[in-house]
mmCIF file of C-alpha atoms in Angstrom:
data_model
loop_
_atom_site.group_PDB
_atom_site.id
_atom_site.type_symbol
_atom_site.label_atom_id
_atom_site.label_comp_id
_atom_site.label_asym_id
_atom_site.label_seq_id
_atom_site.Cartn_x
_atom_site.Cartn_y
_atom_site.Cartn_z
ATOM 1 C CA MET M 1 102.810 -15.060 121.369
ATOM 2 C CA THR M 2 102.819 -12.968 118.491
ATOM 3 C CA ASN M 3 103.983 -13.943 114.883
ATOM 4 C CA SER M 4 106.466 -11.129 113.973
ATOM 5 C CA THR M 5 108.744 -11.218 110.966
ATOM 6 C CA ASN M 6 111.893 -9.146 110.153
ATOM 7 C CA LYS M 7 111.810 -6.918 107.211
ATOM 8 C CA PRO M 8 113.992 -7.918 104.302
ATOM 9 C CA ASN M 9 116.733 -5.994 102.664
ATOM 10 C CA VAL M 10 116.768 -4.573 99.299
ATOM 11 C CA VAL M 11 118.662 -7.479 97.850
ATOM 12 C CA PHE M 12 115.842 -9.796 98.635
ATOM 13 C CA TRP M 13 113.298 -7.744 96.685
ATOM 14 C CA ILE M 14 115.955 -7.451 93.708
ATOM 15 C CA ILE M 15 116.280 -11.381 93.830
ATOM 16 C CA GLY M 16 112.624 -11.861 93.793
ATOM 17 C CA ILE M 17 112.010 -9.671 90.793
ATOM 18 C CA ILE M 18 114.651 -11.011 88.969
ATOM 19 C CA ALA M 19 113.467 -14.601 89.755
ATOM 20 C CA LEU M 20 109.952 -13.733 88.796
ATOM 21 C CA LEU M 21 111.092 -12.502 85.424
ATOM 22 C CA TRP M 22 113.234 -15.538 84.864
ATOM 23 C CA ASN M 23 110.418 -17.935 85.793
ATOM 24 C CA ALA M 24 107.886 -16.004 83.743
ATOM 25 C CA MET M 25 110.241 -16.652 80.725
ATOM 26 C CA GLY M 26 110.157 -20.194 81.647
ATOM 27 C CA VAL M 27 106.266 -20.343 81.671
ATOM 28 C CA ASN M 28 106.353 -18.371 78.383
ATOM 29 C CA GLN M 29 108.647 -21.278 76.904
ATOM 30 C CA TYR M 30 106.292 -24.061 78.413
ATOM 31 C CA ILE M 31 103.418 -22.515 77.073
ATOM 32 C CA GLN M 32 104.900 -21.913 73.546
ATOM 33 C CA GLN M 33 106.005 -25.514 73.540
ATOM 34 C CA ALA M 34 102.671 -26.871 74.762
ATOM 35 C CA TYR M 35 100.716 -25.258 71.919
ATOM 36 C CA ASN M 36 103.367 -25.735 69.368
ATOM 37 C CA SER M 37 103.318 -21.902 68.363
ATOM 38 C CA GLU M 38 104.735 -20.665 65.122
ATOM 39 C CA SER M 39 107.203 -18.496 66.996
ATOM 40 C CA TYR M 40 108.260 -21.458 69.225
ATOM 41 C CA ARG M 41 108.876 -23.586 65.996
ATOM 42 C CA ALA M 42 110.869 -20.697 64.353
ATOM 43 C CA MET M 43 113.327 -21.129 67.137
ATOM 44 C CA TYR M 44 114.567 -24.488 66.193
ATOM 45 C CA SER M 45 115.691 -26.649 63.422
ATOM 46 C CA GLU M 46 113.686 -29.326 61.897
ATOM 47 C CA GLU M 47 116.009 -31.967 63.600
ATOM 48 C CA GLN M 48 115.685 -30.213 67.015
ATOM 49 C CA LEU M 49 111.636 -29.982 66.536
ATOM 50 C CA ALA M 50 111.623 -33.827 65.748
ATOM 51 C CA ILE M 51 113.277 -34.663 68.967
ATOM 52 C CA ILE M 52 111.214 -32.201 70.705
ATOM 53 C CA ASP M 53 107.952 -33.830 69.305
ATOM 54 C CA LYS M 54 109.228 -37.190 70.583
ATOM 55 C CA LEU M 55 109.550 -36.056 74.277
ATOM 56 C CA PRO M 56 107.449 -38.277 76.569
ATOM 57 C CA SER M 57 104.344 -36.966 78.293
ATOM 58 C CA TRP M 58 105.929 -37.424 81.586
ATOM 59 C CA TYR M 59 108.883 -35.133 80.544
ATOM 60 C CA THR M 60 106.235 -32.247 79.531
ATOM 61 C CA ALA M 61 104.528 -32.658 82.785
ATOM 62 C CA ILE M 62 107.798 -32.280 84.750
ATOM 63 C CA PHE M 63 108.482 -29.188 82.757
ATOM 64 C CA ALA M 64 105.021 -27.778 83.709
ATOM 65 C CA ILE M 65 105.797 -28.485 87.436
ATOM 66 C CA ALA M 66 109.104 -26.950 87.464
ATOM 67 C CA VAL M 67 108.029 -23.601 85.843
ATOM 68 C CA PHE M 68 104.600 -23.123 87.416
ATOM 69 C CA ALA M 69 105.926 -24.122 90.888
ATOM 70 C CA SER M 70 108.961 -21.643 90.365
ATOM 71 C CA LEU M 71 106.807 -18.815 89.139
ATOM 72 C CA ILE M 72 104.345 -19.527 92.039
ATOM 73 C CA GLY M 73 107.164 -19.719 94.450
ATOM 74 C CA CYS M 74 108.416 -16.405 93.364
ATOM 75 C CA ILE M 75 104.863 -14.753 93.862
ATOM 76 C CA LEU M 76 104.856 -16.221 97.086
ATOM 77 C CA LEU M 77 108.395 -14.886 98.004
ATOM 78 C CA LEU M 78 107.651 -11.548 96.961
ATOM 79 C CA LEU M 79 104.318 -11.814 99.149
ATOM 80 C CA ARG M 80 106.841 -13.117 101.891
ATOM 81 C CA LYS M 81 105.292 -16.348 102.634
ATOM 82 C CA LYS M 82 106.803 -19.368 103.528
ATOM 83 C CA SER M 83 105.004 -21.712 101.411
ATOM 84 C CA ALA M 84 107.540 -20.424 98.770
ATOM 85 C CA VAL M 85 110.069 -22.661 100.170
ATOM 86 C CA LEU M 86 107.999 -25.709 99.471
ATOM 87 C CA LEU M 87 107.271 -24.631 95.958
ATOM 88 C CA PHE M 88 110.871 -24.056 95.220
ATOM 89 C CA GLN M 89 111.945 -27.544 96.504
ATOM 90 C CA ILE M 90 109.477 -29.046 94.309
ATOM 91 C CA ALA M 91 110.553 -27.105 91.472
ATOM 92 C CA PHE M 92 114.212 -27.978 91.954
ATOM 93 C CA ILE M 93 113.397 -31.582 92.157
ATOM 94 C CA ALA M 94 111.430 -31.208 88.888
ATOM 95 C CA VAL M 95 114.402 -29.417 87.354
ATOM 96 C CA VAL M 96 116.689 -31.998 88.341
ATOM 97 C CA ILE M 97 114.500 -34.806 86.751
ATOM 98 C CA GLN M 98 114.162 -32.855 83.421
ATOM 99 C CA THR M 99 117.877 -31.882 83.575
ATOM 100 C CA SER M 100 118.788 -35.707 83.958
ATOM 101 C CA TYR M 101 116.916 -36.663 80.961
ATOM 102 C CA ASN M 102 118.202 -34.023 78.914
ATOM 103 C CA LEU M 103 121.743 -35.137 79.687
ATOM 104 C CA PHE M 104 121.556 -38.569 79.986
ATOM 105 C CA ILE M 105 118.522 -40.314 78.018
ATOM 106 C CA ASN M 106 117.638 -37.663 75.302
ATOM 107 C CA GLU M 107 118.825 -38.713 71.955
ATOM 108 C CA GLY M 108 119.135 -35.346 70.712
ATOM 109 C CA LYS M 109 122.273 -34.236 72.365
ATOM 110 C CA GLU M 110 124.070 -34.072 69.085
ATOM 111 C CA TYR M 111 121.836 -31.119 68.313
ATOM 112 C CA TYR M 112 122.731 -29.171 71.326
ATOM 113 C CA GLY M 113 124.500 -26.044 70.848
ATOM 114 C CA ASN M 114 126.299 -23.834 73.470
ATOM 115 C CA PHE M 115 123.117 -22.054 74.554
ATOM 116 C CA GLU M 116 121.568 -25.475 75.446
ATOM 117 C CA TYR M 117 124.230 -26.673 77.310
ATOM 118 C CA SER M 118 124.567 -23.374 79.206
ATOM 119 C CA MET M 119 121.054 -23.640 79.937
ATOM 120 C CA LEU M 120 121.374 -27.208 81.364
ATOM 121 C CA ILE M 121 123.849 -25.747 83.788
ATOM 122 C CA MET M 122 122.144 -22.304 84.548
ATOM 123 C CA ILE M 123 118.637 -23.803 85.301
ATOM 124 C CA PRO M 124 119.482 -26.227 87.811
ATOM 125 C CA LEU M 125 121.769 -23.722 89.567
ATOM 126 C CA PHE M 126 119.353 -20.908 89.530
ATOM 127 C CA ALA M 127 116.665 -23.457 90.892
ATOM 128 C CA PHE M 128 118.999 -24.689 93.617
ATOM 129 C CA PHE M 129 119.735 -21.185 94.506
ATOM 130 C CA LEU M 130 116.041 -19.950 95.000
ATOM 131 C CA ALA M 131 115.348 -23.489 96.978
ATOM 132 C CA TRP M 132 118.278 -22.301 99.389
ATOM 133 C CA TYR M 133 117.525 -18.702 99.136
ATOM 134 C CA SER M 134 113.892 -19.013 100.186
ATOM 135 C CA LYS M 135 114.825 -21.502 102.895
ATOM 136 C CA ASN M 136 117.434 -19.052 104.197
ATOM 137 C CA SER M 137 114.983 -16.059 104.013
ATOM 138 C CA LYS M 138 112.615 -18.122 106.126
ATOM 139 C CA ILE M 139 115.189 -18.799 108.852
ATOM 140 C CA LYS M 140 115.933 -15.108 108.723
ATOM 141 C CA GLY M 141 112.245 -14.418 109.586
ATOM 142 C CA TRP M 142 111.748 -12.445 106.343
ATOM 143 C CA LEU M 143 108.745 -15.018 105.462
ATOM 144 C CA SER M 144 105.642 -15.724 107.456
#
């Protein structure tokens, strides 16, 4: 019995590259927040920084899981490895936890602007899409 895979179409590669860039930005955001860089602090008001500084450590861990699982998932997707599916599923769960905290528990919602609310919609949708797309790619035989 041979293990053969089909060749993915050009859209697969476009989605993979866009997803890689998107998730690299997420990793960058996490690293800036974790190291509390000057450029990171310049992006937010004092009120927003006070809220961010009060985030629980488990939230920061979930953020790390979400962005690193997604980035590694993108690399594996581009390498056409089926293990990308599991990583995107883990990332999606982490994003749902993170988004739920931001929507229902975080006390700093009054400082959210249009950008923050749009990201609260876009990030889970993109995470869901990548989990679905990678699973669909596996079903199509594009991943081995």
